Tab-separated table of C-alpha atoms (C1' of nucleotides) in Angstrom:
chain	number	residue	atom	x	y	z
A	1	MET	CA	-210.483	-135.492	-130.324
A	2	ALA	CA	-212.659	-133.608	-133.956
A	3	ILE	CA	-212.768	-130.449	-132.461
A	4	LYS	CA	-209.526	-129.601	-131.131
A	5	ASP	CA	-208.275	-130.118	-134.806
A	6	ARG	CA	-211.218	-127.883	-136.101
A	7	LYS	CA	-209.821	-125.509	-134.017
A	8	GLU	CA	-206.014	-124.900	-135.317
A	9	ARG	CA	-208.266	-125.471	-138.849
A	10	ASP	CA	-208.999	-121.726	-138.066
A	11	LYS	CA	-206.062	-121.437	-136.409
A	12	LEU	CA	-204.660	-121.266	-139.392
A	13	ASP	CA	-207.590	-119.468	-141.085
A	14	ARG	CA	-207.270	-116.680	-139.264
A	15	GLN	CA	-203.703	-116.727	-139.661
A	16	LYS	CA	-204.084	-116.075	-143.569
A	17	LEU	CA	-206.662	-114.062	-143.297
A	18	ILE	CA	-204.119	-111.801	-141.056
A	19	ILE	CA	-201.522	-112.883	-143.734
A	20	ALA	CA	-204.113	-112.629	-147.144
A	21	SER	CA	-204.695	-109.095	-145.253
A	22	ALA	CA	-201.028	-108.217	-145.536
A	23	THR	CA	-200.019	-109.606	-148.636
A	24	LYS	CA	-202.342	-107.556	-150.380
A	25	LEU	CA	-202.314	-103.939	-148.730
A	26	PHE	CA	-197.987	-104.417	-148.741
A	27	LEU	CA	-198.533	-105.100	-152.376
A	28	GLU	CA	-200.500	-101.981	-153.537
A	29	GLN	CA	-198.356	-99.246	-150.766
A	30	GLY	CA	-195.449	-101.548	-149.370
A	31	TYR	CA	-194.599	-101.813	-146.470
A	32	ASP	CA	-193.970	-98.897	-144.904
A	33	LYS	CA	-197.035	-97.521	-145.209
A	34	THR	CA	-199.011	-100.897	-144.580
A	35	SER	CA	-199.986	-100.795	-140.697
A	36	ILE	CA	-200.978	-103.442	-138.120
A	37	ARG	CA	-204.078	-101.124	-138.104
A	38	ASN	CA	-204.575	-101.363	-141.676
A	39	ILE	CA	-204.507	-105.096	-142.417
A	40	ALA	CA	-207.126	-104.842	-138.607
A	41	ASP	CA	-209.099	-102.587	-140.247
A	42	ASP	CA	-209.233	-105.106	-143.553
A	43	ILE	CA	-210.283	-107.729	-142.363
A	44	GLU	CA	-212.607	-106.045	-139.135
A	45	TYR	CA	-210.225	-107.570	-136.229
A	46	SER	CA	-208.857	-105.353	-133.402
A	47	PRO	CA	-204.707	-104.501	-133.944
A	48	ALA	CA	-204.411	-106.377	-130.820
A	49	THR	CA	-205.969	-109.583	-131.753
A	50	ILE	CA	-203.173	-110.336	-134.566
A	51	TYR	CA	-200.860	-109.754	-132.108
A	52	LEU	CA	-202.278	-113.218	-130.927
A	53	TYR	CA	-200.881	-114.609	-134.169
A	54	PHE	CA	-198.130	-113.155	-134.848
A	55	LYS	CA	-195.348	-111.752	-132.372
A	56	GLU	CA	-194.246	-108.709	-133.956
A	57	LYS	CA	-195.133	-106.729	-137.646
A	58	ASP	CA	-191.662	-108.328	-138.942
A	59	GLU	CA	-193.328	-112.069	-138.469
A	60	ILE	CA	-196.415	-111.262	-141.069
A	61	PHE	CA	-193.562	-109.437	-143.375
A	62	PHE	CA	-190.927	-112.059	-143.435
A	63	ILE	CA	-193.275	-114.822	-144.518
A	64	ILE	CA	-194.621	-112.343	-147.391
A	65	HIS	CA	-190.684	-112.104	-147.972
A	66	GLU	CA	-190.117	-116.499	-148.524
A	67	GLN	CA	-194.124	-115.797	-150.522
A	68	GLY	CA	-191.593	-113.885	-152.862
A	69	PHE	CA	-188.470	-115.897	-152.744
A	70	ALA	CA	-191.206	-118.836	-153.807
A	71	LEU	CA	-192.207	-116.584	-156.718
A	72	LEU	CA	-188.949	-116.232	-157.763
A	73	HIS	CA	-188.517	-119.651	-157.804
A	74	GLN	CA	-191.578	-120.757	-160.626
A	75	GLU	CA	-190.563	-118.249	-162.360
A	76	PHE	CA	-186.540	-120.085	-162.532
A	77	GLN	CA	-188.578	-123.020	-163.304
A	78	PRO	CA	-188.847	-122.784	-167.443
A	79	LEU	CA	-184.828	-121.888	-167.238
A	80	LEU	CA	-184.333	-125.533	-166.526
A	81	GLU	CA	-185.612	-126.442	-169.888
A	82	ILE	CA	-182.406	-124.147	-171.304
A	83	ALA	CA	-179.792	-126.851	-172.534
A	84	ASN	CA	-176.797	-124.129	-173.420
A	85	SER	CA	-175.186	-122.757	-169.699
A	86	LEU	CA	-174.147	-119.784	-170.491
A	87	GLU	CA	-177.364	-119.593	-172.289
A	88	ARG	CA	-179.227	-120.773	-169.406
A	89	LEU	CA	-177.144	-117.962	-167.290
A	90	HIS	CA	-177.976	-114.967	-169.094
A	91	ALA	CA	-181.706	-116.055	-168.537
A	92	LEU	CA	-181.240	-116.051	-165.063
A	93	GLY	CA	-180.207	-112.971	-165.412
A	94	SER	CA	-182.741	-111.832	-167.591
A	95	THR	CA	-185.427	-113.866	-165.307
A	96	TYR	CA	-184.011	-111.730	-162.349
A	97	ILE	CA	-184.021	-108.640	-163.582
A	98	ASN	CA	-187.735	-108.685	-164.894
A	99	PHE	CA	-188.495	-110.239	-161.450
A	100	ALA	CA	-187.818	-106.941	-159.918
A	101	LEU	CA	-189.096	-104.608	-162.151
A	102	ASN	CA	-192.684	-106.311	-162.255
A	103	ASN	CA	-192.646	-107.140	-158.221
A	104	PRO	CA	-190.475	-103.732	-156.995
A	105	ASP	CA	-192.177	-104.849	-154.128
A	106	TYR	CA	-191.430	-107.808	-153.735
A	107	TYR	CA	-187.677	-107.479	-154.364
A	108	ASP	CA	-187.268	-104.844	-151.605
A	109	LEU	CA	-188.725	-106.689	-149.423
A	110	MET	CA	-186.189	-109.533	-150.255
A	111	PHE	CA	-183.337	-108.275	-151.419
A	112	ILE	CA	-183.260	-104.433	-150.519
A	113	MET	CA	-184.921	-103.725	-147.431
A	114	ARG	CA	-183.289	-104.385	-143.749
A	115	ALA	CA	-186.343	-104.741	-141.808
A	116	PRO	CA	-188.033	-108.485	-141.312
A	117	LEU	CA	-185.185	-109.999	-140.528
A	118	GLY	CA	-183.293	-110.567	-137.682
A	119	GLN	CA	-182.905	-113.604	-136.009
A	120	ILE	CA	-185.376	-115.434	-138.367
A	121	ALA	CA	-182.934	-115.501	-140.960
A	122	CYS	CA	-180.574	-117.321	-139.069
A	123	HIS	CA	-183.616	-120.276	-138.205
A	124	ASP	CA	-183.676	-121.849	-141.389
A	125	LYS	CA	-180.369	-121.908	-143.195
A	126	TRP	CA	-181.953	-123.859	-146.518
A	127	ASP	CA	-184.691	-121.245	-146.900
A	128	ALA	CA	-185.760	-120.348	-150.094
A	129	GLY	CA	-183.059	-117.401	-150.577
A	130	ASP	CA	-180.786	-120.681	-151.221
A	131	HIS	CA	-181.694	-122.302	-153.792
A	132	ALA	CA	-182.270	-119.357	-155.971
A	133	PHE	CA	-179.001	-118.961	-154.666
A	134	GLN	CA	-177.536	-122.583	-155.371
A	135	PHE	CA	-179.240	-122.497	-158.828
A	136	LEU	CA	-177.320	-119.975	-159.919
A	137	LEU	CA	-174.698	-121.522	-158.581
A	138	ASN	CA	-174.842	-125.141	-160.318
A	139	THR	CA	-175.267	-123.348	-163.629
A	140	VAL	CA	-171.717	-121.118	-162.898
A	141	GLN	CA	-170.343	-124.913	-162.321
A	142	GLU	CA	-171.737	-125.875	-165.528
A	143	CYS	CA	-170.329	-123.024	-167.503
A	144	LEU	CA	-167.384	-123.324	-166.133
A	145	ASP	CA	-166.701	-127.056	-166.550
A	146	GLN	CA	-168.018	-126.165	-170.107
A	147	LYS	CA	-165.397	-123.391	-170.385
A	148	LEU	CA	-167.816	-120.972	-171.600
A	149	ILE	CA	-166.831	-118.359	-168.822
A	150	VAL	CA	-163.760	-117.561	-167.388
A	151	PRO	CA	-162.368	-119.502	-165.254
A	152	GLY	CA	-162.429	-118.479	-161.410
A	153	ASP	CA	-163.896	-119.615	-158.397
A	154	VAL	CA	-168.024	-120.803	-158.622
A	155	ASN	CA	-168.452	-118.369	-155.368
A	156	VAL	CA	-166.878	-115.499	-156.101
A	157	ILE	CA	-168.053	-116.039	-159.389
A	158	ALA	CA	-171.624	-116.642	-158.414
A	159	VAL	CA	-171.693	-113.521	-156.216
A	160	THR	CA	-170.586	-110.726	-159.342
A	161	VAL	CA	-172.875	-111.798	-160.954
A	162	TRP	CA	-175.425	-111.673	-158.184
A	163	SER	CA	-174.167	-108.316	-157.050
A	164	PHE	CA	-174.065	-106.931	-161.150
A	165	ALA	CA	-177.928	-108.047	-161.191
A	166	HIS	CA	-178.742	-106.362	-158.308
A	167	GLY	CA	-176.732	-103.683	-158.101
A	168	LEU	CA	-178.275	-102.130	-161.511
A	169	VAL	CA	-182.059	-103.324	-160.956
A	170	SER	CA	-181.602	-102.071	-156.778
A	171	LEU	CA	-180.697	-98.808	-158.568
A	172	HIS	CA	-183.135	-98.589	-161.181
A	173	ILE	CA	-185.385	-99.183	-158.240
A	174	ARG	CA	-184.664	-96.078	-155.817
A	175	GLU	CA	-184.339	-93.713	-158.994
A	176	ARG	CA	-180.875	-93.497	-158.342
A	177	PHE	CA	-179.898	-94.082	-162.420
A	178	LYS	CA	-182.164	-90.704	-162.144
A	179	SER	CA	-180.707	-88.606	-160.334
A	180	MET	CA	-177.843	-88.815	-162.360
A	181	GLY	CA	-177.632	-88.421	-165.956
A	182	ILE	CA	-178.201	-91.397	-167.311
A	183	GLY	CA	-181.405	-93.632	-168.232
A	184	SER	CA	-183.806	-90.864	-167.851
A	185	ASP	CA	-185.817	-90.969	-171.583
A	186	SER	CA	-185.388	-94.903	-171.970
A	187	ASP	CA	-185.483	-96.486	-168.741
A	188	GLY	CA	-185.787	-100.127	-169.252
A	189	GLU	CA	-183.430	-100.276	-172.157
A	190	ILE	CA	-179.961	-99.018	-170.252
A	191	LEU	CA	-180.428	-103.041	-167.709
A	192	LYS	CA	-180.463	-104.670	-171.172
A	193	HIS	CA	-177.962	-103.218	-172.588
A	194	ALA	CA	-175.609	-103.518	-168.953
A	195	MET	CA	-177.150	-106.881	-169.069
A	196	ASN	CA	-175.438	-108.105	-172.424
A	197	TYR	CA	-172.110	-106.175	-172.346
A	198	PHE	CA	-172.427	-107.908	-168.647
A	199	ILE	CA	-173.149	-111.373	-169.944
A	200	LYS	CA	-170.134	-110.691	-172.756
A	201	ASN	CA	-167.509	-110.171	-170.861
A	202	LEU	CA	-168.300	-112.823	-168.349
A	203	ALA	CA	-168.292	-115.728	-171.650
A	204	HIS	CA	-165.114	-114.069	-173.077
B	1	MET	CA	-177.726	-52.797	-141.024
B	2	ALA	CA	-174.632	-54.265	-139.541
B	3	ILE	CA	-177.823	-55.726	-137.195
B	4	LYS	CA	-179.410	-57.935	-140.099
B	5	ASP	CA	-175.849	-59.228	-141.334
B	6	ARG	CA	-175.236	-60.935	-137.435
B	7	LYS	CA	-179.144	-62.362	-137.610
B	8	GLU	CA	-178.104	-63.965	-141.281
B	9	ARG	CA	-175.294	-65.251	-139.544
B	10	ASP	CA	-177.161	-66.480	-136.357
B	11	LYS	CA	-179.855	-67.977	-138.217
B	12	LEU	CA	-176.761	-70.160	-140.191
B	13	ASP	CA	-174.867	-70.838	-136.751
B	14	ARG	CA	-178.499	-72.138	-135.653
B	15	GLN	CA	-178.272	-74.052	-138.516
B	16	LYS	CA	-175.709	-76.065	-138.521
B	17	LEU	CA	-175.738	-76.688	-135.457
B	18	ILE	CA	-178.863	-78.360	-135.808
B	19	ILE	CA	-177.336	-80.450	-139.250
B	20	ALA	CA	-173.886	-81.136	-136.558
B	21	SER	CA	-175.972	-82.841	-134.066
B	22	ALA	CA	-178.475	-84.233	-136.761
B	23	THR	CA	-174.704	-85.245	-138.006
B	24	LYS	CA	-173.336	-87.028	-135.277
B	25	LEU	CA	-176.350	-88.795	-133.996
B	26	PHE	CA	-177.280	-90.093	-137.556
B	27	LEU	CA	-174.091	-91.580	-137.649
B	28	GLU	CA	-174.286	-93.483	-134.206
B	29	GLN	CA	-177.958	-94.441	-135.239
B	30	GLY	CA	-178.813	-94.102	-138.840
B	31	TYR	CA	-181.860	-93.219	-139.885
B	32	ASP	CA	-184.412	-94.377	-138.662
B	33	LYS	CA	-183.416	-94.357	-135.112
B	34	THR	CA	-182.496	-89.890	-135.504
B	35	SER	CA	-185.248	-88.415	-134.789
B	36	ILE	CA	-186.824	-85.207	-134.338
B	37	ARG	CA	-187.589	-84.914	-131.229
B	38	ASN	CA	-183.291	-86.527	-130.685
B	39	ILE	CA	-182.155	-82.984	-132.410
B	40	ALA	CA	-184.067	-81.193	-130.014
B	41	ASP	CA	-183.305	-83.176	-126.635
B	42	ASP	CA	-178.796	-82.853	-128.434
B	43	ILE	CA	-179.016	-79.349	-129.379
B	44	GLU	CA	-181.341	-78.440	-125.951
B	45	TYR	CA	-183.709	-76.788	-128.070
B	46	SER	CA	-188.047	-77.606	-128.537
B	47	PRO	CA	-188.822	-79.787	-131.774
B	48	ALA	CA	-190.754	-76.673	-132.956
B	49	THR	CA	-187.916	-74.403	-133.131
B	50	ILE	CA	-186.138	-77.276	-135.857
B	51	TYR	CA	-189.195	-77.008	-138.260
B	52	LEU	CA	-188.578	-72.843	-138.071
B	53	TYR	CA	-184.780	-73.988	-140.414
B	54	PHE	CA	-185.755	-76.751	-142.076
B	55	LYS	CA	-189.307	-77.541	-143.633
B	56	GLU	CA	-188.710	-81.320	-142.695
B	57	LYS	CA	-187.030	-84.315	-141.922
B	58	ASP	CA	-186.255	-85.215	-144.980
B	59	GLU	CA	-184.180	-82.069	-146.653
B	60	ILE	CA	-181.564	-82.130	-142.897
B	61	PHE	CA	-180.765	-85.558	-144.297
B	62	PHE	CA	-180.729	-84.199	-147.591
B	63	ILE	CA	-177.663	-82.723	-146.344
B	64	ILE	CA	-175.796	-85.256	-145.365
B	65	HIS	CA	-176.624	-86.817	-147.576
B	66	GLU	CA	-174.702	-84.333	-150.042
B	67	GLN	CA	-171.790	-84.453	-147.300
B	68	GLY	CA	-171.786	-87.863	-147.744
B	69	PHE	CA	-170.572	-87.205	-151.567
B	70	ALA	CA	-168.509	-84.649	-150.658
B	71	LEU	CA	-167.058	-87.200	-148.643
B	72	LEU	CA	-166.573	-89.869	-151.254
B	73	HIS	CA	-165.850	-87.178	-153.886
B	74	GLN	CA	-162.400	-86.338	-151.323
B	75	GLU	CA	-161.958	-89.759	-151.631
B	76	PHE	CA	-161.517	-89.716	-155.267
B	77	GLN	CA	-158.916	-86.957	-155.656
B	78	PRO	CA	-155.983	-88.923	-154.949
B	79	LEU	CA	-156.883	-91.765	-157.652
B	80	LEU	CA	-156.752	-88.701	-160.281
B	81	GLU	CA	-152.478	-89.158	-159.901
B	82	ILE	CA	-152.816	-92.527	-161.344
B	83	ALA	CA	-151.516	-92.761	-165.048
B	84	ASN	CA	-153.242	-96.671	-166.368
B	85	SER	CA	-156.566	-95.174	-166.723
B	86	LEU	CA	-156.944	-99.538	-166.350
B	87	GLU	CA	-155.827	-99.507	-163.210
B	88	ARG	CA	-157.034	-96.624	-161.987
B	89	LEU	CA	-160.209	-98.032	-162.749
B	90	HIS	CA	-159.974	-100.855	-160.843
B	91	ALA	CA	-158.810	-98.520	-157.420
B	92	LEU	CA	-162.284	-96.687	-158.373
B	93	GLY	CA	-163.974	-99.371	-157.276
B	94	SER	CA	-161.987	-100.726	-154.077
B	95	THR	CA	-161.912	-96.633	-153.085
B	96	TYR	CA	-165.931	-97.422	-153.751
B	97	ILE	CA	-166.648	-100.525	-151.873
B	98	ASN	CA	-164.106	-99.533	-148.920
B	99	PHE	CA	-166.065	-96.075	-149.141
B	100	ALA	CA	-169.531	-98.053	-148.167
B	101	LEU	CA	-168.173	-100.830	-145.901
B	102	ASN	CA	-165.667	-97.725	-143.807
B	103	ASN	CA	-169.433	-95.302	-144.101
B	104	PRO	CA	-172.295	-97.616	-144.193
B	105	ASP	CA	-174.887	-95.229	-142.568
B	106	TYR	CA	-173.706	-92.211	-145.253
B	107	TYR	CA	-173.587	-94.677	-147.427
B	108	ASP	CA	-177.306	-96.034	-147.226
B	109	LEU	CA	-178.143	-92.552	-147.499
B	110	MET	CA	-176.311	-91.483	-151.162
B	111	PHE	CA	-177.253	-95.162	-152.748
B	112	ILE	CA	-179.756	-97.241	-150.842
B	113	MET	CA	-183.027	-95.749	-148.886
B	114	ARG	CA	-185.438	-94.304	-150.293
B	115	ALA	CA	-186.000	-91.155	-147.547
B	116	PRO	CA	-184.263	-87.901	-148.590
B	117	LEU	CA	-184.620	-87.709	-152.281
B	118	GLY	CA	-187.597	-86.642	-154.173
B	119	GLN	CA	-188.304	-83.682	-155.314
B	120	ILE	CA	-185.328	-82.516	-153.605
B	121	ALA	CA	-183.014	-84.131	-155.707
B	122	CYS	CA	-184.260	-83.124	-159.247
B	123	HIS	CA	-183.320	-79.401	-158.669
B	124	ASP	CA	-180.292	-79.512	-159.044
B	125	LYS	CA	-179.232	-81.119	-162.089
B	126	TRP	CA	-175.412	-81.017	-161.835
B	127	ASP	CA	-175.252	-82.150	-157.402
B	128	ALA	CA	-172.318	-83.980	-156.761
B	129	GLY	CA	-173.435	-87.587	-157.490
B	130	ASP	CA	-173.337	-86.311	-160.676
B	131	HIS	CA	-169.590	-85.227	-160.259
B	132	ALA	CA	-168.684	-89.183	-159.358
B	133	PHE	CA	-169.924	-90.295	-162.353
B	134	GLN	CA	-168.839	-87.967	-164.112
B	135	PHE	CA	-165.338	-89.005	-163.224
B	136	LEU	CA	-166.001	-92.152	-163.754
B	137	LEU	CA	-166.962	-91.611	-167.419
B	138	ASN	CA	-163.972	-90.214	-167.501
B	139	THR	CA	-162.587	-93.450	-166.374
B	140	VAL	CA	-164.423	-95.694	-168.793
B	141	GLN	CA	-164.227	-93.252	-171.412
B	142	GLU	CA	-159.833	-93.544	-171.714
B	143	CYS	CA	-160.118	-97.234	-170.577
B	144	LEU	CA	-162.053	-97.812	-174.474
B	145	ASP	CA	-159.779	-95.439	-175.513
B	146	GLN	CA	-156.678	-96.749	-175.340
B	147	LYS	CA	-158.563	-100.200	-175.432
B	148	LEU	CA	-157.837	-101.335	-172.169
B	149	ILE	CA	-161.176	-102.851	-171.929
B	150	VAL	CA	-164.314	-104.291	-173.655
B	151	PRO	CA	-165.493	-101.861	-176.118
B	152	GLY	CA	-168.929	-100.538	-176.069
B	153	ASP	CA	-170.823	-97.845	-174.992
B	154	VAL	CA	-169.294	-95.891	-172.449
B	155	ASN	CA	-171.812	-95.345	-170.561
B	156	VAL	CA	-173.668	-99.024	-170.213
B	157	ILE	CA	-170.282	-99.921	-168.979
B	158	ALA	CA	-170.245	-97.089	-166.889
B	159	VAL	CA	-174.166	-98.389	-165.550
B	160	THR	CA	-172.841	-101.845	-165.071
B	161	VAL	CA	-169.163	-100.607	-163.304
B	162	TRP	CA	-170.959	-99.284	-160.882
B	163	SER	CA	-174.436	-101.566	-161.251
B	164	PHE	CA	-171.678	-104.485	-159.675
B	165	ALA	CA	-170.293	-102.716	-156.651
B	166	HIS	CA	-173.211	-100.780	-155.767
B	167	GLY	CA	-174.972	-104.886	-155.358
B	168	LEU	CA	-171.814	-105.750	-154.158
B	169	VAL	CA	-171.611	-103.563	-151.261
B	170	SER	CA	-175.542	-102.950	-151.372
B	171	LEU	CA	-176.034	-107.125	-150.912
B	172	HIS	CA	-173.287	-107.618	-147.941
B	173	ILE	CA	-174.110	-104.447	-145.821
B	174	ARG	CA	-178.931	-105.831	-145.960
B	175	GLU	CA	-176.499	-109.019	-145.421
B	176	ARG	CA	-177.151	-110.817	-147.867
B	177	PHE	CA	-174.482	-112.495	-148.215
B	178	LYS	CA	-174.521	-113.799	-144.816
B	179	SER	CA	-178.148	-115.251	-145.021
B	180	MET	CA	-177.190	-117.357	-148.142
B	181	GLY	CA	-173.825	-119.931	-147.161
B	182	ILE	CA	-171.260	-117.899	-148.687
B	183	GLY	CA	-169.817	-114.864	-146.956
B	184	SER	CA	-170.182	-116.722	-143.450
B	185	ASP	CA	-166.720	-116.210	-142.218
B	186	SER	CA	-164.569	-114.025	-144.774
B	187	ASP	CA	-166.840	-111.368	-145.226
B	188	GLY	CA	-164.606	-108.368	-146.728
B	189	GLU	CA	-162.634	-111.228	-148.796
B	190	ILE	CA	-165.180	-111.910	-150.972
B	191	LEU	CA	-165.932	-108.235	-152.000
B	192	LYS	CA	-162.743	-108.258	-153.392
B	193	HIS	CA	-162.399	-111.600	-154.734
B	194	ALA	CA	-165.145	-110.867	-156.996
B	195	MET	CA	-163.492	-107.337	-157.709
B	196	ASN	CA	-160.507	-108.596	-158.739
B	197	TYR	CA	-162.379	-111.332	-160.795
B	198	PHE	CA	-164.671	-108.330	-162.735
B	199	ILE	CA	-161.976	-106.082	-163.536
B	200	LYS	CA	-160.136	-109.228	-164.959
B	201	ASN	CA	-162.853	-109.985	-167.260
B	202	LEU	CA	-163.570	-106.394	-168.083
B	203	ALA	CA	-159.873	-106.056	-169.273
B	204	HIS	CA	-159.712	-109.656	-170.952
C	1	DA	C1'	-224.467	-125.224	-113.719
C	2	DA	C1'	-219.529	-124.298	-112.202
C	3	DA	C1'	-214.841	-123.751	-113.007
C	4	DT	C1'	-211.956	-123.291	-116.687
C	5	DA	C1'	-209.896	-122.528	-121.102
C	6	DT	C1'	-209.646	-119.172	-125.424
C	7	DA	C1'	-211.003	-115.510	-128.380
C	8	DC	C1'	-211.417	-111.046	-128.307
C	9	DT	C1'	-210.764	-106.114	-127.656
C	10	DA	C1'	-211.066	-100.712	-125.524
C	11	DA	C1'	-207.113	-97.973	-123.122
C	12	DA	C1'	-203.408	-97.149	-122.406
C	13	DC	C1'	-197.517	-96.875	-123.285
C	14	DA	C1'	-193.983	-94.910	-126.196
C	15	DC	C1'	-193.083	-93.322	-130.150
C	16	DT	C1'	-192.628	-91.431	-134.466
C	17	DG	C1'	-193.039	-86.120	-138.135
C	18	DT	C1'	-195.530	-82.174	-137.927
C	19	DT	C1'	-197.954	-78.067	-137.200
C	20	DC	C1'	-200.205	-73.563	-134.477
C	21	DA	C1'	-201.671	-70.703	-130.927
C	22	DT	C1'	-198.797	-68.502	-127.736
C	23	DA	C1'	-195.557	-66.664	-125.298
C	24	DA	C1'	-191.149	-64.321	-124.177
C	25	DA	C1'	-186.905	-61.285	-126.424
C	26	DA	C1'	-185.278	-57.945	-129.367
C	27	DA	C1'	-185.557	-54.780	-132.527
C	28	DT	C1'	-187.602	-50.899	-134.921
C	29	DC	C1'	-189.759	-46.097	-134.384
C	30	DA	C1'	-192.500	-42.274	-132.009
D	1	DT	C1'	-187.236	-42.835	-122.757
D	2	DG	C1'	-191.593	-46.156	-123.927
D	3	DA	C1'	-194.979	-48.024	-126.998
D	4	DT	C1'	-195.205	-50.707	-131.323
D	5	DT	C1'	-193.641	-53.772	-133.978
D	6	DT	C1'	-190.256	-58.153	-135.795
D	7	DT	C1'	-188.318	-62.014	-134.951
D	8	DT	C1'	-188.095	-66.338	-132.780
D	9	DA	C1'	-188.669	-69.724	-129.637
D	10	DT	C1'	-192.401	-73.588	-127.338
D	11	DG	C1'	-196.031	-76.213	-124.867
D	12	DA	C1'	-199.717	-78.299	-126.562
D	13	DA	C1'	-201.962	-81.038	-130.253
D	14	DC	C1'	-202.969	-83.525	-134.752
D	15	DA	C1'	-202.843	-88.260	-136.269
D	16	DG	C1'	-200.319	-91.803	-137.190
D	17	DT	C1'	-196.944	-96.057	-135.635
D	18	DG	C1'	-195.687	-101.133	-133.049
D	19	DT	C1'	-197.003	-103.553	-129.071
D	20	DT	C1'	-198.834	-104.837	-124.433
D	21	DT	C1'	-201.868	-105.137	-120.384
D	22	DA	C1'	-206.155	-105.198	-117.798
D	23	DG	C1'	-210.647	-107.011	-118.420
D	24	DT	C1'	-214.441	-108.997	-121.061
D	25	DA	C1'	-217.253	-112.318	-123.804
D	26	DT	C1'	-217.880	-116.825	-126.140
D	27	DA	C1'	-216.753	-121.780	-125.085
D	28	DT	C1'	-215.539	-125.801	-123.604
D	29	DT	C1'	-214.328	-129.194	-119.997
D	30	DT	C1'	-215.697	-130.892	-115.460
DNA sequence: AAATATACTAAACACTGTTCATAAAAATCA
DNA sequence: TGATTTTTATGAACAGTGTTTAGTATATTT
């Protein structure tokens, strides 16, 4: 049954082709402006064909969503080398912020957009996002054990740290700082200062 | 020329009619699911008529956007009574979070969505949003003056506080806590705990 | 070679925001 | 009053969206 194997490989190849095209277009123009017909044109297939490989548009972008988490996970890896846990926590925040600024579309899909989670997100409890959060949890726990940060519940602290970092970059990405008085000139600079102030308070 | 006056009143009335319908539908079903045709159906006019009173969909929702800020401003008013500035800062945070949880669609439009700002946001430097941020700035400054919080640049601290609060509620609204391990049961509870931890660090 | 299973697509459905020529109504002028 | 101009409203269309379906080629199996 080698033919059946090849057929399955072909099927996977065409799925990969769709994802590759979708990823390319998505990174060029974002979610909303990447239509099924755009992807179909790009891979030179009919729009209907795409629906033979994916149930809906969101299913395609959930895979890209996971790609984003893989990328973030990758950028977190070098941080494991940092011995001092508080320093590692600080670096974790900086890396998170840089990831968001360098990959705003990925970040949007992963943390801001409503779209590509529905029932999908629930199907796998231990997805890539959980891994990243676990890394944060572990680091916070270590900081607590070594009494490097203000004591408190590890979950609460992790949520606090994540919320701060997310708020910072998502307000920046959605240009809400601009629309206020602040950050008109030195855009990225104030983010770093806020990060430093936040960590200083945490470590106090 | 009383006729011309009446005509202008009529015109404003029809604008208000459109806004009222748009607001109603928006609060029922959100921005994306409120179409021009929905509004037209509701007010029993043709879709094209709406474009005689508003240049585009976003112009309608920018007014709703401002309504949201007026509402937030209103909820901030009682806080002026609070004498202790740190207490006021804490209450400011809680009020902000409660506003977001009680009016998720308004909050979305005001702080999360990409849509109804473009050039529009820039036209009036001193809009409702600036007022709210100014309130935060003043409160932070007072806390600094009274040495109630960790010293630092007032702008940086205000951004830090706002980012934290925004991150908290926007991750909640977009259900990113659920998709991780945390907050599956006691949803709103962890927000309050995080808020308390954040303020405790700030005041330390 | 005939029957079956697979892969693909043109066309349509039900939407979206937006524009434009045309028709109806109201106000102004002769 | 009747004719003219201005204001107001709309049907129909444009170009786009995600998605479904019926029908057509192609490839595999019998």
